[in-house]
């Protein structure tokens, strides 16, 4: 049995193949909100991205959430921003038109949240348009090469850091989901796809390797309860600023004129 956890599964989930009815999909979103609220994603967001914002003492900030679903985590961020007297501008990106509309419908009380329909592999935003770019339970739906591409795109449109919350592929997580999960989860998509999602999830070293292949810098991978991994990395924009600062310092001290370091940093942000 443990053999199946050594490598990521590439079996497609029902949600990826379109094998569901409209009613099943709507019910799926409702149960996923329950999962996000009580099974770790909101906690992981608060313990990483929101803690980062607090540590930086930012009075205003912007977030792009890729594959935002119904916008549940954006609403968590919006409530936190209000509680801490901060101003937030948040955008949820969804490829699915009905989900992009759902973000707005579910976020009627949050004028700071908007939605855009778009492709994560080709984000419809300018470089460094958002302070932070995040995604949650999204990358496990992708092949490794697609994850690398998405990480590059996330880093491109971020000014500060990117955060990726996803599943830790672990036999204990799989066991509890397929046993205890049956007591509280009733939707076919959530029950079947959730178990398969764990098998499509990651180990810490796998996420680190993908981030390195994407050319990211200042990479960290943290484990969070229950069986979540959070990858964070500096944005391309912050890499360029650091390179510019180093170059200015070098110039004032040694009259150094070569801009190759800045050029290399810029090249690492480009999509090949």
PDB file of C-alpha atoms in Angstrom:
ATOM      1  CA  UNK A   1       0.000   0.000   0.000  1.00  0.00           C
ATOM      2  CA  UNK A   2       2.785   2.438   0.866  1.00  0.00           C
ATOM      3  CA  UNK A   3       4.142   2.174  -2.681  1.00  0.00           C
ATOM      4  CA  UNK A   4       1.360   4.422  -3.954  1.00  0.00           C
ATOM      5  CA  UNK A   5       2.669   7.301  -1.823  1.00  0.00           C
ATOM      6  CA  UNK A   6       6.223   7.288  -3.207  1.00  0.00           C
ATOM      7  CA  UNK A   7       5.308   9.237  -6.324  1.00  0.00           C
ATOM      8  CA  UNK A   8       2.535  11.612  -7.307  1.00  0.00           C
ATOM      9  CA  UNK A   9      -0.504  10.019  -8.933  1.00  0.00           C
ATOM     10  CA  UNK A  10      -1.488  11.432 -12.310  1.00  0.00           C
ATOM     11  CA  UNK A  11      -4.983   9.942 -12.383  1.00  0.00           C
ATOM     12  CA  UNK A  12      -7.487  12.650 -13.243  1.00  0.00           C
ATOM     13  CA  UNK A  13     -10.125  13.685 -10.744  1.00  0.00           C
ATOM     14  CA  UNK A  14     -13.791  13.993 -11.695  1.00  0.00           C
ATOM     15  CA  UNK A  15     -13.499  17.757 -11.269  1.00  0.00           C
ATOM     16  CA  UNK A  16     -10.771  17.801 -13.939  1.00  0.00           C
ATOM     17  CA  UNK A  17     -12.658  15.676 -16.472  1.00  0.00           C
ATOM     18  CA  UNK A  18     -16.055  17.350 -16.176  1.00  0.00           C
ATOM     19  CA  UNK A  19     -17.651  14.106 -14.958  1.00  0.00           C
ATOM     20  CA  UNK A  20     -20.303  15.711 -12.770  1.00  0.00           C
ATOM     21  CA  UNK A  21     -23.704  17.366 -12.900  1.00  0.00           C
ATOM     22  CA  UNK A  22     -24.346  21.057 -12.204  1.00  0.00           C
ATOM     23  CA  UNK A  23     -26.064  20.137  -8.945  1.00  0.00           C
ATOM     24  CA  UNK A  24     -23.131  17.961  -7.855  1.00  0.00           C
ATOM     25  CA  UNK A  25     -20.735  20.800  -8.607  1.00  0.00           C
ATOM     26  CA  UNK A  26     -22.681  23.338  -6.545  1.00  0.00           C
ATOM     27  CA  UNK A  27     -22.880  20.905  -3.626  1.00  0.00           C
ATOM     28  CA  UNK A  28     -19.172  20.174  -4.040  1.00  0.00           C
ATOM     29  CA  UNK A  29     -18.301  23.853  -3.594  1.00  0.00           C
ATOM     30  CA  UNK A  30     -20.375  23.996  -0.408  1.00  0.00           C
ATOM     31  CA  UNK A  31     -18.588  21.003   1.115  1.00  0.00           C
ATOM     32  CA  UNK A  32     -15.187  22.324   0.004  1.00  0.00           C
ATOM     33  CA  UNK A  33     -15.886  25.499   1.956  1.00  0.00           C
ATOM     34  CA  UNK A  34     -16.414  23.304   5.001  1.00  0.00           C
ATOM     35  CA  UNK A  35     -13.117  21.522   4.280  1.00  0.00           C
ATOM     36  CA  UNK A  36     -11.256  24.822   3.907  1.00  0.00           C
ATOM     37  CA  UNK A  37     -12.718  26.179   7.109  1.00  0.00           C
ATOM     38  CA  UNK A  38     -12.144  23.171   9.351  1.00  0.00           C
ATOM     39  CA  UNK A  39      -9.384  21.122   7.725  1.00  0.00           C
ATOM     40  CA  UNK A  40      -6.458  23.448   7.491  1.00  0.00           C
ATOM     41  CA  UNK A  41      -6.471  25.871   4.561  1.00  0.00           C
ATOM     42  CA  UNK A  42      -7.726  28.921   6.469  1.00  0.00           C
ATOM     43  CA  UNK A  43      -5.331  28.079   9.298  1.00  0.00           C
ATOM     44  CA  UNK A  44      -2.433  27.740   6.843  1.00  0.00           C
ATOM     45  CA  UNK A  45      -3.293  31.089   5.269  1.00  0.00           C
ATOM     46  CA  UNK A  46      -3.308  32.854   8.629  1.00  0.00           C
ATOM     47  CA  UNK A  47      -0.073  31.166   9.719  1.00  0.00           C
ATOM     48  CA  UNK A  48       1.847  32.132   6.575  1.00  0.00           C
ATOM     49  CA  UNK A  49       0.661  34.879   4.231  1.00  0.00           C
ATOM     50  CA  UNK A  50      -1.309  36.889   6.803  1.00  0.00           C
ATOM     51  CA  UNK A  51       1.489  36.512   9.346  1.00  0.00           C
ATOM     52  CA  UNK A  52       3.904  37.818   6.698  1.00  0.00           C
ATOM     53  CA  UNK A  53       1.725  40.894   6.164  1.00  0.00           C
ATOM     54  CA  UNK A  54       1.582  41.484   9.910  1.00  0.00           C
ATOM     55  CA  UNK A  55       5.359  41.140  10.257  1.00  0.00           C
ATOM     56  CA  UNK A  56       5.844  43.713   7.496  1.00  0.00           C
ATOM     57  CA  UNK A  57       3.398  46.118   9.216  1.00  0.00           C
ATOM     58  CA  UNK A  58       1.595  46.760   5.941  1.00  0.00           C
ATOM     59  CA  UNK A  59      -1.423  49.098   6.280  1.00  0.00           C
ATOM     60  CA  UNK A  60      -2.577  48.234   2.747  1.00  0.00           C
ATOM     61  CA  UNK A  61      -1.932  45.179   0.599  1.00  0.00           C
ATOM     62  CA  UNK A  62      -3.220  43.342  -2.452  1.00  0.00           C
ATOM     63  CA  UNK A  63      -3.693  39.621  -3.079  1.00  0.00           C
ATOM     64  CA  UNK A  64      -4.339  37.558  -6.181  1.00  0.00           C
ATOM     65  CA  UNK A  65      -5.754  34.090  -5.486  1.00  0.00           C
ATOM     66  CA  UNK A  66      -5.329  31.682  -8.407  1.00  0.00           C
ATOM     67  CA  UNK A  67      -7.952  28.965  -8.710  1.00  0.00           C
ATOM     68  CA  UNK A  68      -9.852  30.768  -5.977  1.00  0.00           C
ATOM     69  CA  UNK A  69     -12.939  28.557  -6.089  1.00  0.00           C
ATOM     70  CA  UNK A  70     -15.782  30.470  -4.437  1.00  0.00           C
ATOM     71  CA  UNK A  71     -13.323  32.940  -2.872  1.00  0.00           C
ATOM     72  CA  UNK A  72     -13.466  31.413   0.605  1.00  0.00           C
ATOM     73  CA  UNK A  73      -9.847  32.225   1.493  1.00  0.00           C
ATOM     74  CA  UNK A  74     -10.118  35.735   0.096  1.00  0.00           C
ATOM     75  CA  UNK A  75     -12.986  36.326   2.496  1.00  0.00           C
ATOM     76  CA  UNK A  76     -10.833  34.993   5.335  1.00  0.00           C
ATOM     77  CA  UNK A  77      -8.166  37.537   4.348  1.00  0.00           C
ATOM     78  CA  UNK A  78     -10.757  40.318   4.026  1.00  0.00           C
ATOM     79  CA  UNK A  79     -12.198  39.639   7.503  1.00  0.00           C
ATOM     80  CA  UNK A  80      -8.680  39.620   8.972  1.00  0.00           C
ATOM     81  CA  UNK A  81      -7.819  42.882   7.215  1.00  0.00           C
ATOM     82  CA  UNK A  82     -10.916  44.544   8.676  1.00  0.00           C
ATOM     83  CA  UNK A  83     -10.192  43.196  12.150  1.00  0.00           C
ATOM     84  CA  UNK A  84      -6.629  44.555  12.004  1.00  0.00           C
ATOM     85  CA  UNK A  85      -7.555  47.910  10.413  1.00  0.00           C
ATOM     86  CA  UNK A  86      -5.884  47.229   7.101  1.00  0.00           C
ATOM     87  CA  UNK A  87      -7.048  47.930   3.566  1.00  0.00           C
ATOM     88  CA  UNK A  88      -7.146  44.997   1.167  1.00  0.00           C
ATOM     89  CA  UNK A  89      -7.604  44.786  -2.586  1.00  0.00           C
ATOM     90  CA  UNK A  90      -8.242  41.134  -3.523  1.00  0.00           C
ATOM     91  CA  UNK A  91      -8.817  39.384  -6.842  1.00  0.00           C
ATOM     92  CA  UNK A  92      -9.863  35.775  -7.334  1.00  0.00           C
ATOM     93  CA  UNK A  93      -8.952  34.184 -10.662  1.00  0.00           C
ATOM     94  CA  UNK A  94     -10.967  31.265 -12.038  1.00  0.00           C
ATOM     95  CA  UNK A  95     -11.001  29.595 -15.447  1.00  0.00           C
ATOM     96  CA  UNK A  96     -14.548  28.397 -14.875  1.00  0.00           C
ATOM     97  CA  UNK A  97     -17.074  31.156 -15.659  1.00  0.00           C
ATOM     98  CA  UNK A  98     -19.615  30.025 -13.062  1.00  0.00           C
ATOM     99  CA  UNK A  99     -16.940  29.939 -10.367  1.00  0.00           C
ATOM    100  CA  UNK A 100     -15.735  33.429 -11.285  1.00  0.00           C
ATOM    101  CA  UNK A 101     -19.331  34.593 -10.853  1.00  0.00           C
ATOM    102  CA  UNK A 102     -19.625  32.634  -7.597  1.00  0.00           C
ATOM    103  CA  UNK A 103     -16.751  34.606  -6.088  1.00  0.00           C
ATOM    104  CA  UNK A 104     -18.753  37.798  -6.511  1.00  0.00           C
ATOM    105  CA  UNK A 105     -22.006  36.240  -5.339  1.00  0.00           C
ATOM    106  CA  UNK A 106     -20.466  34.778  -2.200  1.00  0.00           C
ATOM    107  CA  UNK A 107     -18.548  38.001  -1.477  1.00  0.00           C
ATOM    108  CA  UNK A 108     -21.403  40.499  -1.694  1.00  0.00           C
ATOM    109  CA  UNK A 109     -20.467  41.945   1.683  1.00  0.00           C
ATOM    110  CA  UNK A 110     -16.849  42.441   0.626  1.00  0.00           C
ATOM    111  CA  UNK A 111     -16.445  45.249  -1.890  1.00  0.00           C
ATOM    112  CA  UNK A 112     -12.675  44.725  -1.692  1.00  0.00           C
ATOM    113  CA  UNK A 113     -13.001  41.359  -3.458  1.00  0.00           C
ATOM    114  CA  UNK A 114     -13.379  41.086  -7.234  1.00  0.00           C
ATOM    115  CA  UNK A 115     -13.013  38.227  -9.694  1.00  0.00           C
ATOM    116  CA  UNK A 116     -11.413  37.689 -13.089  1.00  0.00           C
ATOM    117  CA  UNK A 117     -11.846  34.814 -15.467  1.00  0.00           C
ATOM    118  CA  UNK A 118      -8.442  33.712 -16.742  1.00  0.00           C
ATOM    119  CA  UNK A 119      -5.828  31.005 -17.234  1.00  0.00           C
ATOM    120  CA  UNK A 120      -3.243  30.376 -14.499  1.00  0.00           C
ATOM    121  CA  UNK A 121      -0.721  29.354 -17.146  1.00  0.00           C
ATOM    122  CA  UNK A 122      -1.027  32.778 -18.775  1.00  0.00           C
ATOM    123  CA  UNK A 123      -2.070  35.252 -16.106  1.00  0.00           C
ATOM    124  CA  UNK A 124      -3.853  38.307 -17.555  1.00  0.00           C
ATOM    125  CA  UNK A 125      -1.972  40.759 -15.340  1.00  0.00           C
ATOM    126  CA  UNK A 126       1.030  43.042 -15.598  1.00  0.00           C
ATOM    127  CA  UNK A 127       4.348  42.315 -13.915  1.00  0.00           C
ATOM    128  CA  UNK A 128       4.361  43.042 -10.162  1.00  0.00           C
ATOM    129  CA  UNK A 129       0.655  43.975 -10.155  1.00  0.00           C
ATOM    130  CA  UNK A 130      -0.086  42.421  -6.728  1.00  0.00           C
ATOM    131  CA  UNK A 131       1.782  42.456  -3.425  1.00  0.00           C
ATOM    132  CA  UNK A 132       1.107  38.754  -2.920  1.00  0.00           C
ATOM    133  CA  UNK A 133      -0.019  35.947  -5.188  1.00  0.00           C
ATOM    134  CA  UNK A 134      -1.347  32.739  -3.680  1.00  0.00           C
ATOM    135  CA  UNK A 135      -3.129  29.545  -4.556  1.00  0.00           C
ATOM    136  CA  UNK A 136      -4.644  26.826  -2.402  1.00  0.00           C
ATOM    137  CA  UNK A 137      -5.365  23.202  -3.309  1.00  0.00           C
ATOM    138  CA  UNK A 138      -4.704  24.091  -6.942  1.00  0.00           C
ATOM    139  CA  UNK A 139      -1.265  22.871  -7.985  1.00  0.00           C
ATOM    140  CA  UNK A 140      -1.998  19.198  -7.267  1.00  0.00           C
ATOM    141  CA  UNK A 141      -4.380  19.297 -10.245  1.00  0.00           C
ATOM    142  CA  UNK A 142      -1.400  20.034 -12.519  1.00  0.00           C
ATOM    143  CA  UNK A 143       1.487  18.058 -13.985  1.00  0.00           C
ATOM    144  CA  UNK A 144       4.924  18.948 -12.656  1.00  0.00           C
ATOM    145  CA  UNK A 145       5.888  20.982 -15.733  1.00  0.00           C
ATOM    146  CA  UNK A 146       2.639  22.926 -15.428  1.00  0.00           C
ATOM    147  CA  UNK A 147       3.344  23.626 -11.751  1.00  0.00           C
ATOM    148  CA  UNK A 148       6.733  25.093 -12.726  1.00  0.00           C
ATOM    149  CA  UNK A 149       5.053  27.313 -15.320  1.00  0.00           C
ATOM    150  CA  UNK A 150       2.403  28.513 -12.858  1.00  0.00           C
ATOM    151  CA  UNK A 151       5.046  29.284 -10.210  1.00  0.00           C
ATOM    152  CA  UNK A 152       6.882  31.466 -12.716  1.00  0.00           C
ATOM    153  CA  UNK A 153       3.689  33.281 -13.595  1.00  0.00           C
ATOM    154  CA  UNK A 154       2.819  33.804  -9.935  1.00  0.00           C
ATOM    155  CA  UNK A 155       6.274  35.200  -9.265  1.00  0.00           C
ATOM    156  CA  UNK A 156       6.039  37.470 -12.299  1.00  0.00           C
ATOM    157  CA  UNK A 157       2.854  39.264 -11.220  1.00  0.00           C
ATOM    158  CA  UNK A 158       3.827  39.501  -7.515  1.00  0.00           C
ATOM    159  CA  UNK A 159       5.746  42.356  -5.905  1.00  0.00           C
ATOM    160  CA  UNK A 160       6.632  40.714  -2.591  1.00  0.00           C
ATOM    161  CA  UNK A 161       6.097  36.957  -2.218  1.00  0.00           C
ATOM    162  CA  UNK A 162       4.069  34.043  -3.478  1.00  0.00           C
ATOM    163  CA  UNK A 163       2.383  31.388  -1.334  1.00  0.00           C
ATOM    164  CA  UNK A 164       1.244  27.931  -2.434  1.00  0.00           C
ATOM    165  CA  UNK A 165      -0.904  25.875  -0.050  1.00  0.00           C
ATOM    166  CA  UNK A 166      -1.414  22.256  -1.019  1.00  0.00           C
ATOM    167  CA  UNK A 167      -1.741  18.709   0.236  1.00  0.00           C
ATOM    168  CA  UNK A 168       0.986  16.699   1.915  1.00  0.00           C
ATOM    169  CA  UNK A 169       0.952  13.241   0.320  1.00  0.00           C
ATOM    170  CA  UNK A 170       0.974  11.051   3.409  1.00  0.00           C
ATOM    171  CA  UNK A 171      -0.597   7.645   4.163  1.00  0.00           C
ATOM    172  CA  UNK A 172      -2.061   8.828   7.482  1.00  0.00           C
ATOM    173  CA  UNK A 173      -3.826  11.719   5.766  1.00  0.00           C
ATOM    174  CA  UNK A 174      -5.211   9.308   3.173  1.00  0.00           C
ATOM    175  CA  UNK A 175      -6.390   6.851   5.829  1.00  0.00           C
ATOM    176  CA  UNK A 176      -8.257   9.473   7.883  1.00  0.00           C
ATOM    177  CA  UNK A 177      -9.827  11.056   4.810  1.00  0.00           C
ATOM    178  CA  UNK A 178     -11.110   7.741   3.453  1.00  0.00           C
ATOM    179  CA  UNK A 179     -12.458   6.585   6.839  1.00  0.00           C
ATOM    180  CA  UNK A 180     -13.465   9.470   9.114  1.00  0.00           C
ATOM    181  CA  UNK A 181     -14.113  11.715   6.123  1.00  0.00           C
ATOM    182  CA  UNK A 182     -17.004   9.487   5.099  1.00  0.00           C
ATOM    183  CA  UNK A 183     -18.833  10.452   8.280  1.00  0.00           C
ATOM    184  CA  UNK A 184     -19.009  14.162   7.392  1.00  0.00           C
ATOM    185  CA  UNK A 185     -18.493  14.358   3.616  1.00  0.00           C
ATOM    186  CA  UNK A 186     -21.330  13.216   1.388  1.00  0.00           C
ATOM    187  CA  UNK A 187     -20.711  14.730  -2.034  1.00  0.00           C
ATOM    188  CA  UNK A 188     -19.379  12.191  -4.545  1.00  0.00           C
ATOM    189  CA  UNK A 189     -16.834  14.611  -5.955  1.00  0.00           C
ATOM    190  CA  UNK A 190     -15.477  15.601  -2.557  1.00  0.00           C
ATOM    191  CA  UNK A 191     -15.248  12.007  -1.299  1.00  0.00           C
ATOM    192  CA  UNK A 192     -13.653  10.529  -4.417  1.00  0.00           C
ATOM    193  CA  UNK A 193     -11.610  13.489  -5.606  1.00  0.00           C
ATOM    194  CA  UNK A 194     -10.443  14.363  -2.102  1.00  0.00           C
ATOM    195  CA  UNK A 195      -8.815  10.957  -1.636  1.00  0.00           C
ATOM    196  CA  UNK A 196      -7.264  11.129  -5.096  1.00  0.00           C
ATOM    197  CA  UNK A 197      -6.116  14.682  -4.407  1.00  0.00           C
ATOM    198  CA  UNK A 198      -3.987  13.402  -1.531  1.00  0.00           C
ATOM    199  CA  UNK A 199      -2.345  10.914  -3.892  1.00  0.00           C
ATOM    200  CA  UNK A 200      -1.739  13.760  -6.347  1.00  0.00           C
ATOM    201  CA  UNK A 201      -0.265  15.902  -3.565  1.00  0.00           C
ATOM    202  CA  UNK A 202       3.376  16.573  -2.754  1.00  0.00           C
ATOM    203  CA  UNK A 203       6.270  15.836  -0.451  1.00  0.00           C
ATOM    204  CA  UNK A 204       8.284  18.800   0.857  1.00  0.00           C
ATOM    205  CA  UNK A 205      11.329  18.034  -1.268  1.00  0.00           C
ATOM    206  CA  UNK A 206       9.170  17.761  -4.391  1.00  0.00           C
ATOM    207  CA  UNK A 207       7.732  21.247  -3.927  1.00  0.00           C
ATOM    208  CA  UNK A 208      11.196  22.607  -3.233  1.00  0.00           C
ATOM    209  CA  UNK A 209      12.520  20.996  -6.397  1.00  0.00           C
ATOM    210  CA  UNK A 210       9.683  22.431  -8.503  1.00  0.00           C
ATOM    211  CA  UNK A 211      10.316  25.913  -7.091  1.00  0.00           C
ATOM    212  CA  UNK A 212      14.010  25.628  -7.895  1.00  0.00           C
ATOM    213  CA  UNK A 213      13.201  24.511 -11.440  1.00  0.00           C
ATOM    214  CA  UNK A 214      10.997  27.593 -11.744  1.00  0.00           C
ATOM    215  CA  UNK A 215      13.991  29.774 -10.870  1.00  0.00           C
ATOM    216  CA  UNK A 216      12.485  31.071  -7.634  1.00  0.00           C
ATOM    217  CA  UNK A 217      14.587  32.489  -4.809  1.00  0.00           C
ATOM    218  CA  UNK A 218      14.339  32.692  -1.026  1.00  0.00           C
ATOM    219  CA  UNK A 219      12.279  29.492  -1.040  1.00  0.00           C
ATOM    220  CA  UNK A 220      10.708  27.955   2.041  1.00  0.00           C
ATOM    221  CA  UNK A 221       8.440  24.925   2.468  1.00  0.00           C
ATOM    222  CA  UNK A 222       6.569  24.525   5.757  1.00  0.00           C
ATOM    223  CA  UNK A 223       4.345  21.762   7.093  1.00  0.00           C
ATOM    224  CA  UNK A 224       1.064  22.775   8.683  1.00  0.00           C
ATOM    225  CA  UNK A 225      -1.688  20.858  10.430  1.00  0.00           C
ATOM    226  CA  UNK A 226      -3.456  18.875   9.143  1.00  0.00           C
ATOM    227  CA  UNK A 227      -1.201  17.568   6.369  1.00  0.00           C
ATOM    228  CA  UNK A 228      -0.746  20.792   4.479  1.00  0.00           C
ATOM    229  CA  UNK A 229       2.423  22.063   2.832  1.00  0.00           C
ATOM    230  CA  UNK A 230       3.004  25.765   2.229  1.00  0.00           C
ATOM    231  CA  UNK A 231       5.592  26.864  -0.314  1.00  0.00           C
ATOM    232  CA  UNK A 232       6.657  30.496  -0.234  1.00  0.00           C
ATOM    233  CA  UNK A 233       9.214  32.348  -2.335  1.00  0.00           C
ATOM    234  CA  UNK A 234      10.294  35.864  -3.190  1.00  0.00           C
ATOM    235  CA  UNK A 235       8.631  37.480  -6.178  1.00  0.00           C
ATOM    236  CA  UNK A 236      10.581  38.340  -9.282  1.00  0.00           C
ATOM    237  CA  UNK A 237       9.949  42.010  -8.617  1.00  0.00           C
ATOM    238  CA  UNK A 238      11.623  41.798  -5.190  1.00  0.00           C
ATOM    239  CA  UNK A 239      14.535  39.912  -6.745  1.00  0.00           C
ATOM    240  CA  UNK A 240      15.022  42.745  -9.224  1.00  0.00           C
ATOM    241  CA  UNK A 241      14.865  45.389  -6.492  1.00  0.00           C
ATOM    242  CA  UNK A 242      17.478  43.503  -4.463  1.00  0.00           C
ATOM    243  CA  UNK A 243      19.679  43.198  -7.535  1.00  0.00           C
ATOM    244  CA  UNK A 244      19.327  46.932  -8.226  1.00  0.00           C
ATOM    245  CA  UNK A 245      20.204  47.769  -4.613  1.00  0.00           C
ATOM    246  CA  UNK A 246      23.286  45.536  -4.742  1.00  0.00           C
ATOM    247  CA  UNK A 247      24.319  47.108  -8.021  1.00  0.00           C
ATOM    248  CA  UNK A 248      23.964  50.663  -6.690  1.00  0.00           C
ATOM    249  CA  UNK A 249      25.998  49.767  -3.610  1.00  0.00           C
ATOM    250  CA  UNK A 250      28.709  48.143  -5.734  1.00  0.00           C
ATOM    251  CA  UNK A 251      28.826  51.155  -8.033  1.00  0.00           C
ATOM    252  CA  UNK A 252      29.252  53.673  -5.216  1.00  0.00           C
ATOM    253  CA  UNK A 253      32.030  51.630  -3.657  1.00  0.00           C
ATOM    254  CA  UNK A 254      34.004  50.409  -6.662  1.00  0.00           C
ATOM    255  CA  UNK A 255      32.587  52.291  -9.710  1.00  0.00           C
ATOM    256  CA  UNK A 256      31.308  48.959 -10.973  1.00  0.00           C
ATOM    257  CA  UNK A 257      29.380  49.327 -14.273  1.00  0.00           C
ATOM    258  CA  UNK A 258      28.457  45.774 -15.226  1.00  0.00           C
ATOM    259  CA  UNK A 259      24.647  45.152 -15.036  1.00  0.00           C
ATOM    260  CA  UNK A 260      24.850  41.403 -15.710  1.00  0.00           C
ATOM    261  CA  UNK A 261      23.450  40.506 -12.257  1.00  0.00           C
ATOM    262  CA  UNK A 262      20.333  42.560 -12.922  1.00  0.00           C
ATOM    263  CA  UNK A 263      20.012  41.068 -16.391  1.00  0.00           C
ATOM    264  CA  UNK A 264      20.280  37.525 -15.019  1.00  0.00           C
ATOM    265  CA  UNK A 265      17.603  38.241 -12.411  1.00  0.00           C
ATOM    266  CA  UNK A 266      15.295  39.550 -15.109  1.00  0.00           C
ATOM    267  CA  UNK A 267      15.942  36.512 -17.298  1.00  0.00           C
ATOM    268  CA  UNK A 268      14.956  34.147 -14.477  1.00  0.00           C
ATOM    269  CA  UNK A 269      11.508  35.769 -14.374  1.00  0.00           C
ATOM    270  CA  UNK A 270      10.764  35.193 -18.049  1.00  0.00           C
ATOM    271  CA  UNK A 271       8.615  32.304 -19.246  1.00  0.00           C
ATOM    272  CA  UNK A 272      10.563  30.071 -21.540  1.00  0.00           C
TER     273      UNK A 272
END
